[in-house]
One Martini backbone bead per residue (centre of mass of N, CA, C, O) as a GRO file, in nm:
protein
   94
    1MET     BB    1   0.099   0.034   0.019
    2ASN     BB    2   0.071   0.349   0.022
    3GLU     BB    3   0.200   0.555   0.266
    4GLN     BB    4   0.003   0.811   0.203
    5LEU     BB    5  -0.290   0.704   0.214
    6PRO     BB    6  -0.373   0.703   0.516
    7MET     BB    7  -0.341   1.012   0.556
    8ALA     BB    8  -0.539   1.103   0.337
    9LEU     BB    9  -0.784   0.957   0.460
   10ALA     BB   10  -0.773   1.086   0.740
   11LEU     BB   11  -0.811   1.375   0.637
   12ALA     BB   12  -1.087   1.332   0.502
   13LEU     BB   13  -1.232   1.234   0.760
   14THR     BB   14  -1.178   1.487   0.928
   15ARG     BB   15  -1.334   1.680   0.748
   16ALA     BB   16  -1.603   1.529   0.780
   17MET     BB   17  -1.620   1.558   1.085
   18LEU     BB   18  -1.625   1.867   1.090
   19ASP     BB   19  -1.880   1.902   0.923
   20ALA     BB   20  -2.063   1.743   1.117
   21ALA     BB   21  -2.011   1.918   1.369
   22ARG     BB   22  -2.119   2.188   1.251
   23THR     BB   23  -2.421   2.037   1.229
   24GLY     BB   24  -2.456   1.820   1.477
   25ASP     BB   25  -2.350   1.525   1.368
   26TRP     BB   26  -2.251   1.299   1.598
   27GLU     BB   27  -2.290   1.023   1.468
   28GLN     BB   28  -2.100   1.079   1.231
   29VAL     BB   29  -1.848   1.136   1.389
   30VAL     BB   30  -1.828   0.855   1.518
   31ALA     BB   31  -1.819   0.690   1.257
   32LEU     BB   32  -1.563   0.827   1.139
   33GLU     BB   33  -1.373   0.763   1.375
   34ALA     BB   34  -1.378   0.458   1.337
   35GLU     BB   35  -1.238   0.474   1.057
   36ARG     BB   36  -0.981   0.652   1.141
   37GLN     BB   37  -0.822   0.512   1.369
   38SER     BB   38  -0.631   0.315   1.205
   39LEU     BB   39  -0.492   0.541   1.036
   40VAL     BB   40  -0.360   0.716   1.278
   41MET     BB   41  -0.173   0.458   1.373
   42GLN     BB   42   0.008   0.499   1.147
   43PRO     BB   43   0.279   0.558   1.001
   44VAL     BB   44   0.469   0.840   0.906
   45SER     BB   45   0.592   0.982   0.661
   46GLN     BB   46   0.881   1.210   0.590
   47ASP     BB   47   0.758   1.355   0.379
   48GLU     BB   48   0.637   1.657   0.294
   49ASP     BB   49   0.337   1.577   0.246
   50SER     BB   50   0.289   1.417   0.508
   51VAL     BB   51   0.360   1.642   0.705
   52ARG     BB   52   0.144   1.838   0.606
   53GLN     BB   53  -0.097   1.651   0.659
   54LEU     BB   54  -0.050   1.630   0.961
   55GLY     BB   55  -0.085   1.928   1.021
   56ASP     BB   56  -0.374   1.944   0.914
   57LEU     BB   57  -0.498   1.733   1.098
   58LEU     BB   58  -0.430   1.874   1.368
   59ALA     BB   59  -0.590   2.132   1.311
   60LEU     BB   60  -0.866   1.996   1.273
   61ASP     BB   61  -0.868   1.857   1.549
   62ARG     BB   62  -0.878   2.116   1.718
   63GLU     BB   63  -1.147   2.215   1.604
   64LEU     BB   64  -1.309   1.966   1.682
   65ARG     BB   65  -1.260   1.978   1.988
   66ALA     BB   66  -1.397   2.253   2.025
   67LEU     BB   67  -1.680   2.158   1.934
   68VAL     BB   68  -1.713   1.935   2.142
   69THR     BB   69  -1.685   2.112   2.392
   70GLN     BB   70  -1.920   2.300   2.329
   71ALA     BB   71  -2.140   2.081   2.317
   72ARG     BB   72  -2.095   1.968   2.599
   73ASP     BB   73  -2.150   2.234   2.753
   74THR     BB   74  -2.435   2.277   2.647
   75ALA     BB   75  -2.555   2.010   2.745
   76GLY     BB   76  -2.486   2.054   3.043
   77GLY     BB   77  -2.651   2.314   3.077
   78GLN     BB   78  -2.924   2.191   3.001
   79TRP     BB   79  -2.931   1.976   3.217
   80GLN     BB   80  -2.908   2.166   3.460
   81ALA     BB   81  -3.164   2.330   3.405
   82GLU     BB   82  -3.359   2.087   3.421
   83HIS     BB   83  -3.280   1.996   3.703
   84ASP     BB   84  -3.355   2.261   3.846
   85ARG     BB   85  -3.648   2.263   3.757
   86ALA     BB   86  -3.731   1.993   3.887
   87ARG     BB   87  -3.660   2.079   4.177
   88ALA     BB   88  -3.853   2.319   4.193
   89ILE     BB   89  -4.112   2.163   4.145
   90ALA     BB   90  -4.076   1.966   4.383
   91ALA     BB   91  -4.062   2.189   4.609
   92TYR     BB   92  -4.374   2.284   4.516
   93GLY     BB   93  -4.545   2.014   4.457
   94GLY     BB   94  -4.566   1.956   4.125
   0.00000   0.00000   0.00000
């Protein structure tokens, strides 16, 4: 197999994951990550193109992690608000 192919595929999957995360399609992000996992575990060739692709992948990964963190924090805030609301209703015998 071409040594550059796994990195190129991992980069394409990472771009697709980022697109899915931007639209809130977290199931798609998880499915793509499952595909990508074995590719990112492979050794990276030291040629200029592979190193550039690795840099691109890491930059996309940082952006993806930021979106995941933001979504997690939003979901946590929504859960906390609902939990507080339910406690308030229970406290008033509702």
